[in-house]
XYZ file of C-alpha atoms in Angstrom:
751
model
C 38.441 -222.257 20.780
C 39.582 -218.789 21.902
C 40.539 -220.125 25.351
C 42.440 -223.011 23.792
C 44.424 -220.694 21.522
C 45.386 -218.506 24.480
C 46.545 -221.537 26.446
C 48.487 -222.835 23.448
C 50.306 -219.533 22.972
C 51.113 -219.347 26.670
C 52.589 -222.828 26.702
C 54.652 -222.264 23.582
C 56.330 -219.229 25.175
C 57.802 -221.407 27.923
C 60.848 -222.474 25.875
C 61.768 -218.785 25.578
C 62.619 -218.876 29.282
C 65.455 -221.222 28.466
C 67.446 -218.482 26.802
C 67.588 -216.288 29.938
C 71.156 -216.101 31.314
C 71.620 -218.225 34.404
C 73.239 -215.344 36.271
C 69.908 -213.467 36.447
C 68.742 -215.491 39.450
C 71.917 -217.249 40.493
C 73.600 -214.010 41.547
C 70.656 -213.053 43.758
C 70.549 -216.228 45.838
C 72.471 -216.864 49.003
C 72.584 -220.643 48.709
C 71.952 -223.028 45.861
C 70.330 -226.470 46.139
C 71.046 -228.395 42.954
C 68.426 -230.802 41.632
C 69.364 -234.417 42.167
C 69.612 -236.399 38.943
C 66.947 -239.105 38.806
C 67.633 -242.198 36.717
C 64.458 -243.740 35.313
C 63.592 -246.624 33.001
C 60.524 -245.099 31.358
C 61.867 -246.183 27.949
C 62.889 -249.626 29.303
C 66.531 -248.624 29.631
C 68.209 -246.507 32.298
C 68.305 -242.804 31.414
C 68.423 -239.478 33.192
C 64.927 -238.058 33.645
C 66.015 -234.803 32.001
C 67.148 -236.624 28.836
C 63.827 -238.327 28.070
C 61.621 -236.565 25.478
C 58.437 -237.690 27.227
C 56.122 -236.227 29.865
C 57.332 -238.190 32.891
C 57.016 -237.381 36.585
C 59.430 -239.286 38.795
C 60.038 -239.202 42.532
C 62.631 -241.131 44.497
C 61.826 -242.867 47.749
C 63.475 -239.979 49.598
C 61.299 -237.483 47.703
C 58.156 -239.474 48.471
C 58.855 -239.436 52.204
C 59.797 -235.741 52.216
C 56.533 -234.806 50.471
C 54.290 -237.097 52.511
C 53.443 -239.435 49.629
C 52.521 -242.751 51.248
C 50.456 -244.318 48.436
C 48.892 -243.818 45.018
C 46.175 -241.493 46.310
C 48.824 -239.117 47.666
C 50.671 -239.257 44.351
C 47.683 -237.723 42.558
C 48.038 -234.604 44.737
C 51.375 -233.763 43.132
C 51.222 -235.104 39.581
C 49.541 -233.129 36.793
C 46.798 -234.929 34.819
C 46.874 -237.958 37.152
C 43.453 -238.703 38.670
C 42.402 -241.466 41.050
C 38.789 -242.390 41.744
C 38.601 -244.290 45.021
C 36.144 -247.151 44.500
C 36.642 -248.357 48.069
C 39.206 -248.379 50.868
C 42.562 -249.130 49.230
C 41.095 -249.533 45.713
C 41.517 -246.984 42.936
C 40.599 -246.450 39.305
C 43.474 -244.531 37.719
C 43.261 -242.182 34.730
C 45.714 -239.832 33.020
C 44.981 -236.889 30.716
C 41.231 -237.396 30.712
C 41.250 -240.919 29.261
C 39.016 -242.663 31.795
C 37.685 -246.164 32.396
C 34.515 -247.425 34.032
C 32.913 -250.500 35.573
C 33.593 -253.869 33.906
C 36.147 -252.465 31.454
C 39.884 -252.923 31.158
C 41.864 -250.019 32.650
C 43.167 -247.094 30.592
C 46.339 -246.775 32.681
C 48.694 -249.709 32.960
C 50.039 -250.167 36.502
C 53.369 -251.919 37.017
C 55.054 -253.067 40.207
C 58.673 -253.408 39.137
C 58.427 -255.365 35.855
C 55.023 -256.944 36.554
C 51.882 -255.584 34.825
C 48.746 -255.367 36.996
C 45.984 -254.673 34.482
C 42.858 -255.580 36.432
C 39.406 -255.053 34.987
C 37.119 -253.016 37.247
C 34.755 -255.922 38.011
C 33.178 -255.559 41.457
C 35.718 -253.546 43.421
C 38.750 -255.342 42.005
C 40.354 -252.237 40.559
C 43.979 -251.258 41.152
C 45.047 -251.961 44.739
C 46.783 -249.164 46.582
C 50.419 -250.031 47.273
C 52.375 -248.734 50.236
C 55.431 -246.667 49.260
C 57.448 -247.442 52.407
C 60.268 -249.374 50.689
C 60.047 -247.937 47.181
C 63.065 -246.831 45.151
C 61.059 -244.498 42.920
C 57.701 -243.978 41.251
C 57.342 -243.033 37.592
C 54.194 -241.575 36.009
C 54.363 -241.716 32.201
C 51.728 -239.369 30.803
C 50.257 -240.005 27.378
C 49.782 -243.375 25.624
C 52.638 -245.849 26.074
C 51.320 -248.539 23.756
C 54.663 -249.079 21.997
C 56.686 -250.199 25.015
C 54.007 -251.081 27.584
C 51.218 -252.500 25.427
C 47.505 -252.846 26.139
C 45.795 -250.633 28.726
C 48.469 -247.913 28.453
C 45.818 -245.830 26.702
C 46.281 -242.755 28.879
C 49.661 -243.582 30.367
C 51.555 -245.879 32.706
C 52.173 -245.854 36.461
C 55.353 -247.676 37.526
C 56.190 -248.474 41.153
C 59.822 -249.606 41.442
C 60.712 -251.300 44.723
C 64.147 -251.223 46.344
C 66.194 -254.191 45.189
C 68.513 -256.176 47.437
C 71.843 -254.292 47.490
C 75.111 -256.226 47.422
C 77.573 -255.581 50.231
C 75.288 -253.287 52.247
C 73.638 -253.569 55.654
C 70.450 -251.501 55.761
C 67.636 -251.265 58.265
C 64.660 -248.952 58.485
C 61.471 -249.056 60.516
C 58.376 -246.958 61.038
C 55.552 -246.868 63.569
C 52.544 -244.563 63.445
C 49.159 -243.838 64.955
C 46.284 -241.869 63.438
C 42.875 -240.488 64.306
C 40.133 -239.146 62.043
C 37.407 -236.654 62.903
C 34.127 -238.422 63.626
C 35.708 -241.815 62.986
C 38.114 -244.290 64.490
C 41.822 -244.680 65.155
C 44.482 -246.351 63.053
C 48.033 -247.582 63.368
C 50.900 -248.919 61.260
C 54.115 -250.847 61.828
C 56.643 -251.224 59.010
C 60.197 -252.519 58.658
C 62.729 -253.308 55.934
C 66.143 -254.941 56.179
C 68.906 -255.561 53.626
C 71.564 -258.197 54.366
C 74.597 -259.216 52.283
C 75.413 -262.922 52.067
C 78.976 -263.034 50.848
C 80.101 -260.877 47.946
C 77.676 -262.078 45.278
C 74.383 -262.462 47.130
C 72.093 -260.148 49.095
C 68.566 -260.494 50.444
C 65.988 -257.855 51.330
C 62.768 -258.178 53.290
C 60.061 -255.622 53.964
C 56.907 -256.100 55.996
C 54.076 -253.889 57.169
C 50.734 -254.133 58.899
C 48.350 -251.194 58.872
C 44.899 -250.388 60.149
C 43.232 -247.500 58.335
C 40.475 -245.915 60.426
C 36.905 -245.862 59.178
C 34.970 -242.614 59.114
C 31.476 -243.343 57.774
C 28.352 -244.635 59.531
C 25.723 -247.129 58.437
C 22.112 -246.830 59.507
C 19.363 -249.433 59.260
C 16.778 -248.269 56.667
C 13.439 -248.687 58.417
C 11.876 -247.412 55.173
C 14.037 -247.033 52.040
C 11.492 -244.639 50.555
C 11.257 -242.380 53.619
C 14.737 -241.969 55.140
C 14.621 -240.691 58.704
C 17.156 -239.148 61.058
C 15.907 -241.622 63.660
C 16.994 -244.684 61.655
C 19.254 -246.622 64.057
C 23.051 -246.533 63.584
C 24.373 -250.071 63.125
C 28.094 -249.319 62.601
C 29.790 -246.023 63.496
C 33.213 -246.835 61.965
C 32.553 -248.050 58.457
C 35.371 -248.363 55.951
C 38.025 -249.599 58.366
C 40.713 -251.471 56.497
C 43.492 -253.740 57.747
C 46.291 -254.435 55.277
C 49.286 -256.746 55.558
C 52.201 -256.523 53.131
C 55.258 -258.762 52.793
C 58.039 -258.671 50.212
C 61.108 -260.862 49.917
C 63.747 -260.097 47.293
C 67.253 -261.234 46.462
C 70.097 -260.220 44.187
C 72.559 -262.859 43.008
C 75.411 -261.682 40.795
C 77.662 -264.658 40.031
C 79.761 -262.544 37.642
C 80.166 -258.905 36.657
C 77.959 -259.427 33.621
C 75.199 -261.690 34.961
C 72.536 -260.860 37.554
C 69.393 -262.576 38.898
C 66.785 -260.756 41.017
C 63.857 -262.907 42.223
C 61.089 -261.402 44.367
C 57.783 -262.362 45.935
C 55.054 -260.006 47.196
C 52.096 -260.932 49.367
C 49.373 -258.425 50.220
C 46.030 -258.898 51.932
C 43.337 -256.364 52.828
C 40.256 -256.886 54.991
C 37.662 -254.119 54.731
C 34.545 -253.671 56.838
C 32.173 -251.316 55.066
C 32.894 -248.630 52.509
C 33.695 -244.934 52.654
C 30.302 -243.906 51.323
C 27.571 -241.350 51.938
C 23.963 -241.207 50.666
C 22.732 -237.911 49.240
C 19.456 -238.165 51.208
C 21.154 -238.581 54.599
C 23.687 -236.780 56.779
C 27.248 -236.511 55.505
C 29.367 -239.655 55.913
C 26.204 -241.748 56.463
C 24.632 -244.424 54.250
C 21.871 -246.998 54.609
C 22.463 -250.753 54.708
C 20.773 -253.649 56.440
C 24.215 -255.073 57.267
C 27.857 -253.956 56.998
C 29.432 -254.840 53.637
C 32.680 -256.801 53.620
C 35.554 -256.871 51.163
C 38.730 -258.969 51.103
C 41.597 -258.689 48.640
C 44.494 -261.160 48.620
C 47.307 -260.969 46.067
C 50.573 -262.787 45.361
C 53.149 -261.514 42.855
C 56.164 -263.574 41.796
C 58.857 -262.149 39.539
C 62.248 -263.234 38.273
C 64.344 -260.521 36.652
C 67.534 -261.658 34.923
C 70.049 -259.518 33.040
C 73.174 -260.270 31.027
C 75.661 -257.639 29.888
C 76.781 -258.629 26.396
C 79.054 -255.638 25.960
C 77.307 -254.134 22.968
C 73.882 -254.592 24.598
C 72.061 -255.779 27.707
C 69.720 -258.768 27.570
C 66.868 -258.609 30.102
C 64.272 -261.252 30.936
C 61.271 -260.666 33.200
C 59.016 -263.576 34.203
C 55.935 -262.781 36.303
C 53.026 -264.554 37.929
C 50.092 -262.791 39.618
C 47.277 -264.416 41.580
C 44.597 -262.186 43.076
C 41.376 -263.154 44.842
C 38.769 -260.606 45.858
C 35.463 -261.161 47.611
C 32.781 -258.529 47.975
C 29.708 -259.169 50.146
C 27.190 -256.349 49.772
C 23.655 -255.436 50.748
C 21.316 -255.472 47.714
C 18.143 -255.100 49.777
C 17.511 -251.691 48.178
C 17.265 -253.397 44.773
C 14.687 -255.862 46.073
C 12.703 -253.046 47.705
C 12.590 -251.063 44.459
C 11.481 -254.053 42.351
C 8.849 -254.955 44.956
C 7.479 -251.372 44.972
C 7.418 -251.233 41.157
C 5.477 -254.509 40.974
C 3.013 -253.587 43.738
C 2.594 -250.028 42.474
C 3.170 -248.480 45.905
C 6.029 -247.669 48.274
C 3.857 -248.289 51.340
C 4.518 -251.258 53.626
C 7.548 -252.578 51.702
C 9.046 -255.443 53.762
C 12.758 -255.645 54.645
C 13.563 -258.209 51.903
C 17.160 -258.638 53.071
C 19.205 -259.466 49.972
C 22.855 -260.483 49.844
C 25.203 -259.978 46.895
C 28.130 -262.409 46.967
C 30.809 -261.423 44.422
C 34.118 -263.357 44.253
C 36.668 -262.617 41.506
C 39.849 -264.545 40.727
C 42.565 -263.056 38.532
C 45.563 -265.085 37.394
C 48.262 -263.897 35.014
C 51.456 -265.339 33.541
C 53.680 -262.952 31.608
C 57.099 -263.089 30.014
C 59.103 -260.286 28.452
C 62.501 -260.581 26.788
C 64.285 -257.497 25.498
C 67.691 -256.485 24.196
C 68.841 -252.876 24.634
C 71.971 -251.256 23.231
C 74.673 -250.228 25.710
C 76.942 -247.231 26.015
C 76.922 -243.806 24.415
C 76.218 -244.303 20.713
C 74.638 -242.175 18.018
C 72.188 -245.005 17.369
C 70.428 -246.437 20.383
C 68.036 -249.330 19.958
C 65.725 -251.667 21.811
C 63.969 -254.819 20.591
C 61.821 -257.232 22.535
C 58.939 -259.647 22.770
C 56.072 -260.068 25.224
C 53.646 -262.875 26.073
C 50.788 -262.830 28.573
C 48.086 -265.299 29.523
C 45.289 -264.087 31.808
C 42.346 -265.880 33.405
C 39.711 -263.686 35.036
C 36.873 -265.614 36.704
C 33.928 -263.567 37.956
C 31.089 -264.995 40.038
C 28.019 -263.227 41.340
C 25.189 -264.645 43.418
C 22.263 -262.496 44.596
C 20.251 -264.321 47.273
C 17.138 -263.539 49.317
C 14.723 -266.044 50.831
C 11.949 -263.510 51.412
C 12.243 -261.780 48.032
C 12.681 -265.128 46.286
C 9.457 -266.392 47.843
C 7.635 -263.239 46.689
C 8.865 -263.620 43.084
C 8.173 -267.364 43.029
C 4.588 -266.751 44.135
C 4.252 -263.992 41.534
C 5.529 -266.171 38.679
C 3.927 -269.399 39.906
C 7.202 -271.307 40.230
C 8.801 -273.250 43.109
C 10.243 -271.042 45.852
C 13.985 -270.347 45.679
C 16.426 -267.889 47.249
C 18.442 -267.717 44.006
C 17.497 -264.321 42.560
C 20.276 -264.206 39.998
C 23.549 -266.035 39.498
C 26.299 -264.983 37.136
C 29.499 -266.800 36.191
C 31.926 -265.413 33.629
C 35.342 -266.945 32.981
C 37.438 -264.766 30.672
C 40.665 -265.963 29.100
C 43.067 -263.561 27.400
C 46.167 -264.426 25.416
C 48.529 -261.807 24.050
C 51.656 -261.911 21.876
C 53.581 -258.754 21.044
C 56.872 -257.681 19.535
C 58.318 -254.200 19.855
C 61.270 -252.147 18.657
C 62.476 -248.623 19.348
C 65.305 -246.649 17.712
C 66.907 -243.338 18.706
C 69.362 -241.598 16.396
C 71.503 -238.609 17.346
C 71.465 -236.498 14.184
C 73.680 -233.847 15.783
C 74.842 -233.355 19.382
C 71.690 -231.246 19.853
C 69.078 -233.049 17.752
C 67.794 -236.602 18.209
C 64.960 -238.426 16.522
C 63.331 -241.660 17.619
C 60.706 -244.032 16.321
C 59.197 -247.251 17.543
C 56.353 -249.672 17.008
C 54.639 -252.579 18.679
C 52.836 -255.316 16.780
C 50.341 -257.262 18.870
C 47.944 -260.167 18.556
C 45.166 -260.678 21.117
C 42.725 -263.513 21.619
C 39.926 -263.472 24.175
C 37.463 -266.205 25.094
C 34.481 -265.434 27.312
C 31.543 -267.517 28.526
C 28.681 -266.056 30.554
C 26.309 -268.356 32.444
C 23.259 -266.988 34.276
C 20.905 -268.713 36.721
C 18.092 -267.649 39.028
C 14.605 -266.164 38.801
C 15.717 -262.924 37.123
C 18.445 -264.446 34.948
C 18.806 -263.918 31.236
C 19.510 -266.714 28.735
C 22.750 -268.664 28.533
C 25.479 -266.966 26.514
C 27.542 -269.328 24.374
C 31.322 -269.038 24.395
C 32.453 -266.018 22.389
C 35.961 -265.789 20.963
C 37.339 -262.514 19.662
C 40.667 -261.817 18.000
C 42.376 -258.484 17.535
C 45.709 -257.469 16.078
C 47.363 -254.207 15.185
C 50.394 -251.951 15.347
C 51.126 -249.131 17.802
C 53.709 -246.657 16.464
C 55.370 -243.680 18.089
C 57.824 -241.012 16.923
C 59.442 -237.952 18.442
C 62.110 -235.355 17.873
C 64.166 -233.667 20.576
C 66.282 -230.529 20.493
C 68.713 -229.988 23.386
C 69.310 -226.291 23.891
C 72.087 -227.132 26.357
C 72.820 -229.753 28.996
C 69.960 -228.490 31.161
C 67.199 -227.689 28.679
C 65.320 -229.323 25.812
C 62.198 -229.050 23.713
C 60.485 -231.987 22.023
C 57.531 -233.025 19.892
C 55.975 -236.477 19.702
C 53.140 -238.568 18.312
C 52.101 -241.885 19.845
C 49.302 -244.422 19.718
C 47.734 -246.514 22.458
C 44.992 -249.134 22.670
C 42.811 -251.029 25.115
C 41.593 -254.557 24.497
C 37.916 -255.242 23.889
C 35.754 -257.887 25.513
C 32.481 -259.817 25.457
C 28.834 -259.230 26.377
C 26.136 -261.316 28.013
C 23.159 -262.215 25.858
C 20.145 -259.906 25.923
C 16.871 -261.289 27.271
C 15.269 -260.921 23.807
C 16.546 -260.947 20.215
C 18.602 -257.755 19.576
C 16.286 -256.561 16.783
C 13.434 -256.444 19.336
C 15.453 -254.375 21.827
C 16.196 -250.700 22.256
C 19.660 -249.999 20.785
C 19.738 -253.614 19.621
C 21.601 -252.620 16.441
C 24.581 -251.674 18.627
C 24.666 -255.029 20.414
C 27.430 -257.476 19.573
C 28.574 -260.560 21.489
C 32.010 -258.926 21.532
C 33.136 -255.304 21.381
C 36.366 -254.022 19.878
C 39.434 -252.204 21.133
C 39.417 -248.462 21.543
C 42.481 -246.471 20.480
C 44.033 -243.053 21.022
C 46.463 -240.892 19.087
C 48.421 -238.381 21.171
C 50.114 -235.341 19.598
C 52.334 -233.453 22.000
C 55.015 -230.811 22.315
C 56.836 -229.964 25.512
C 59.919 -228.668 27.244
C 62.141 -229.545 30.192
C 64.594 -227.181 31.823
C 66.704 -226.776 34.926
C 67.651 -223.114 35.133
C 69.814 -220.708 37.095
C 72.380 -223.207 38.354
C 69.740 -225.529 39.747
C 67.435 -222.980 41.322
C 64.431 -223.515 39.042
C 62.988 -226.530 37.230
C 60.153 -226.249 34.690
C 58.600 -229.161 32.785
C 55.578 -228.474 30.582
C 53.605 -230.072 27.767
C 50.693 -229.239 25.502
C 48.802 -232.025 23.738
C 45.774 -233.223 21.844
C 44.408 -236.752 22.180
C 42.006 -238.229 19.624
C 40.076 -241.108 21.212
C 38.302 -243.470 18.796
C 35.799 -246.301 19.307
C 35.261 -245.458 22.969
C 34.055 -248.399 25.035
C 30.890 -247.407 26.887
C 27.901 -248.860 28.713
C 24.578 -248.999 26.834
C 21.379 -249.537 28.859
C 18.738 -251.301 26.768
C 15.260 -252.440 27.764
C 16.634 -255.973 27.287
C 19.700 -255.544 29.511
C 22.950 -253.582 29.606
C 25.949 -254.217 27.367
C 29.242 -252.657 26.272
C 29.617 -251.120 22.809
C 32.036 -248.896 20.930
C 29.941 -245.752 21.157
C 31.861 -242.941 19.469
C 34.791 -240.529 19.495
C 36.232 -237.968 21.905
C 38.960 -235.358 21.896
C 41.127 -234.159 24.772
C 43.056 -230.908 24.568
C 45.300 -230.189 27.486
C 48.235 -228.465 29.062
C 50.259 -229.494 32.099
C 53.207 -228.069 33.960
C 55.437 -228.870 36.929
C 57.560 -226.164 38.553
C 60.043 -226.489 41.426
C 61.900 -223.487 42.838
C 64.762 -223.858 45.348
C 65.701 -220.246 46.160
C 67.778 -221.021 49.257
C 69.299 -224.105 50.769
C 66.673 -226.295 52.451
C 63.602 -224.659 50.890
C 61.641 -226.062 47.938
C 58.531 -224.445 46.470
C 56.464 -226.696 44.195
C 53.532 -226.227 41.860
C 51.767 -228.420 39.325
C 48.892 -227.606 37.018
C 46.822 -229.429 34.425
C 43.949 -228.406 32.177
C 42.075 -231.112 30.265
C 39.201 -230.214 27.955
C 37.793 -233.704 27.268
C 34.777 -233.641 24.950
C 32.644 -236.188 23.104
C 32.967 -235.386 19.386
C 30.561 -237.863 17.791
C 28.234 -240.744 18.644
C 27.701 -243.828 16.518
C 24.225 -243.851 14.879
C 23.241 -247.137 16.557
C 23.397 -245.584 20.036
C 21.945 -242.140 19.403
C 19.517 -241.551 22.245
C 21.403 -243.328 25.043
C 22.041 -239.963 26.682
C 25.521 -239.249 25.320
C 25.681 -236.388 22.834
C 28.364 -234.660 20.819
C 29.686 -231.771 22.877
C 29.218 -233.519 26.243
C 32.175 -233.611 28.600
C 33.893 -236.945 29.131
C 32.854 -238.105 32.595
C 35.157 -238.120 35.631
C 37.564 -235.594 34.078
C 38.014 -232.309 35.989
C 38.992 -229.548 33.590
C 41.418 -228.005 36.063
C 43.615 -229.505 38.716
C 46.437 -227.706 40.486
C 48.535 -228.002 43.602
C 51.050 -225.786 45.373
C 53.325 -226.679 48.226
C 56.476 -225.926 50.136
C 58.882 -227.999 52.190
C 61.665 -226.628 54.364
C 64.484 -228.296 56.285
C 66.794 -226.469 58.683
C 69.782 -227.659 60.671
C 69.135 -226.463 64.226
C 72.449 -227.766 65.547
C 74.741 -230.683 64.878
C 72.718 -233.770 63.993
C 69.369 -232.110 64.756
C 67.037 -230.998 61.957
C 63.673 -229.302 61.850
C 61.478 -229.904 58.813
C 58.038 -228.748 57.770
C 55.824 -228.817 54.714
C 52.444 -227.578 53.584
C 50.416 -228.193 50.460
C 47.126 -227.268 48.835
C 45.368 -229.167 46.050
C 42.379 -227.927 44.061
C 40.369 -230.419 41.984
C 37.718 -229.083 39.606
C 34.146 -230.300 39.243
C 33.160 -232.988 36.758
C 30.077 -234.858 35.513
C 29.992 -238.532 36.491
C 27.151 -239.797 34.261
C 26.414 -239.556 30.551
C 22.789 -240.620 30.849
C 21.501 -238.810 33.949
C 21.278 -235.018 33.930
C 20.733 -234.778 37.664
C 22.597 -232.323 39.882
C 23.441 -235.220 42.173
C 25.641 -236.722 39.437
C 27.920 -233.656 39.319
C 31.017 -234.110 41.442
C 31.719 -230.737 43.050
C 35.142 -229.131 43.089
C 37.068 -229.462 46.327
C 40.204 -228.165 48.034
C 42.517 -230.343 50.081
C 45.016 -228.822 52.552
C 47.754 -230.905 54.189
C 50.704 -230.003 56.431
C 53.428 -231.661 58.486
C 56.000 -230.717 61.114
C 58.861 -232.852 62.357
C 62.338 -233.190 63.811
C 65.208 -235.490 62.945
C 68.066 -236.569 65.191
C 70.638 -239.028 63.942
C 68.822 -242.100 62.617
C 65.492 -241.064 64.190
C 62.711 -238.872 62.841
C 59.425 -237.823 64.431
C 56.684 -236.297 62.271
C 53.166 -234.986 62.876
C 50.938 -234.930 59.775
C 47.598 -233.254 59.245
C 45.432 -234.188 56.255
C 42.343 -232.351 54.977
C 42.949 -229.672 57.586
C 39.901 -227.640 56.508
C 37.720 -230.735 56.988
C 36.120 -230.330 53.549
C 33.584 -232.871 52.280
C 35.335 -234.412 49.260
C 33.375 -236.622 46.865
C 35.531 -238.905 44.716
C 32.852 -240.967 42.939
C 29.070 -240.947 42.489
C 26.717 -243.867 41.882
C 23.230 -242.754 40.861
C 20.596 -245.256 39.783
C 22.993 -248.193 39.985
C 23.480 -250.934 42.547
C 23.277 -251.085 45.521
C 22.036 -247.490 45.817
C 18.740 -246.803 47.639
C 15.873 -245.556 45.440
C 15.982 -241.885 44.430
C 19.372 -241.246 46.007
C 22.966 -240.861 44.942
C 25.653 -242.777 46.784
C 28.951 -240.938 47.103
C 32.398 -242.397 47.693
C 34.025 -239.839 49.987
C 37.515 -238.997 51.180
C 38.500 -238.833 54.814
C 37.554 -235.887 57.037
C 40.352 -234.161 58.950
C 42.967 -236.688 60.070
C 46.123 -236.443 62.176
C 48.976 -238.941 62.133
C 52.092 -239.223 64.315
C 55.000 -241.125 62.733
C 58.272 -242.332 64.269
C 60.980 -243.454 61.825
C 64.374 -245.118 62.166
C 66.916 -245.580 59.376
C 70.400 -247.106 59.362
C 72.552 -247.409 56.237
């Protein structure tokens, strides 16, 4: 408590900086670089970033390139309280402010590409796909629950990736080619291009395309004996985790009149992954055991039609979206078969290979429609009203097959031989209706208050069918319904045109789901009282105060916030002796502080720093699940208490039309537990430091850049699987970041 009070007092003194006369620093500088105004739509209408009383980080496409941000993983280096757990090459689980998600649950951060929500459950490895930022207009990170305007899964916040739209009357062309190499791994390359073409005065089209190969950097070895790993086990693949990704986007803008606009777009993305970026705790770094190389494919299509009509007093906006995503994971589950065999035989000696394949396809299909009306112009009363509908189908299949292990089990149980160890099929259908409204009233030129709410109605239908030797019983169709209201309110005080302080309260929620049947009646099972065919939503309340300021004639920018989040009815995994299931297990509290600082002391130089502290703690556990391993006072898993980064970028004009630029950055991520139920040192994710740098030159439309990532070659663990599948017995399997990597990039841009 003492530490929290000190942090609170420190944060609350930040607004006092706003009263310092601007001349204090302005007179001592030789050149001033003003901060560019960024227009964002975090409140679903265009506003200046500095006028929004919310904790929002926003970077334009130019900023992203200048700071070396090429995808979501890079974004986490620079954004306070934003954390990404890499579940595989190009796949991420995103969390904000310590509100985390886990396997088989809906996300806690809603990810949008333009106006399309991508709220994928973390089944298999079908978490949020990484998106290339090559042709992006800006990226917005909304920290804190956004349940009023963005709905379900905005429990911790919202990540919005806004692509460049087709621009009327403009010819634009940009292209990029790169090559990369990683220490101890392979080589990669990328080719990217985007073009914007006007077609008359009222129509324009834009196309962007890229193909990338990300180098692998882990090795697989054949486990001669799972229970006695040896340095002599043969290497079967020395470039695991290589990933090829193709991206295509076509967009158009048609504006038949000054007040009417249509913007259709289509996105296609496909990834092919050979192996994963993993490392077993009982082997050399960047090495893991498998009888064959895992495979993963991810194919996604996004269609969107955005239409807007200026009515004079307001703007009417319609967004219609369709998403179709197919993923297929083929993994080696031989370690599972070996462990079961050893448990049955009572010895780890002479365990056969028992090659076992896990085949895991997932199909996600979503239709969504949003219609909203937002007031126009400068008025004392600003308002927004809208409605939202979404229909989602999420079909999950799993087949675990092994002829040798199946024959062993069939002989053991006295049944006909089969290779079908377990089969699982689970179609989930979600339907959501919501209506929302938001009002902002300017009480005085300096004081504004706002309030909003979202009323929602959810319906989910789930059926789970199991087959095979080790299958549980059939689960009948379960239908669950949920409804509620998500309010928010805030007050803002503008000290002047460049500084404000604010306070807010907001609520967020995440939809519940269904469970497979246990293999015995619940009252005969451990923690059976907590079992329910369906589990409910979890909710958060966020209480926050913060400040934003641009000081000293644009030399210094400081944005900070302090907050408390109360997390109720947390969705968590319960492991019973009759099978695992999801339940609402208890409550947690997050107390945190975050800050972003940018200093531009002279022309061409920017010094940046971001910091976040999140004390995320379990506060209580429901009586039905006491004993599962989670206790009051435990830290919430996968939440580093501290995370900070510092960096600098510098651009200098050497002579006419020739520029030199350089940047360097350091990120420090604190340690965190990754398991509630296993108090093993191998489940603690160690702190790590990441150092990146770049040097380049620009001449006319061309730019050449050399990047170095993880320059200290530190071993960085992003996720830990201990005791789960498909981990070898008595080992932890780490998901690891890349060793030292260098990349050479050539760019061309014509406007």
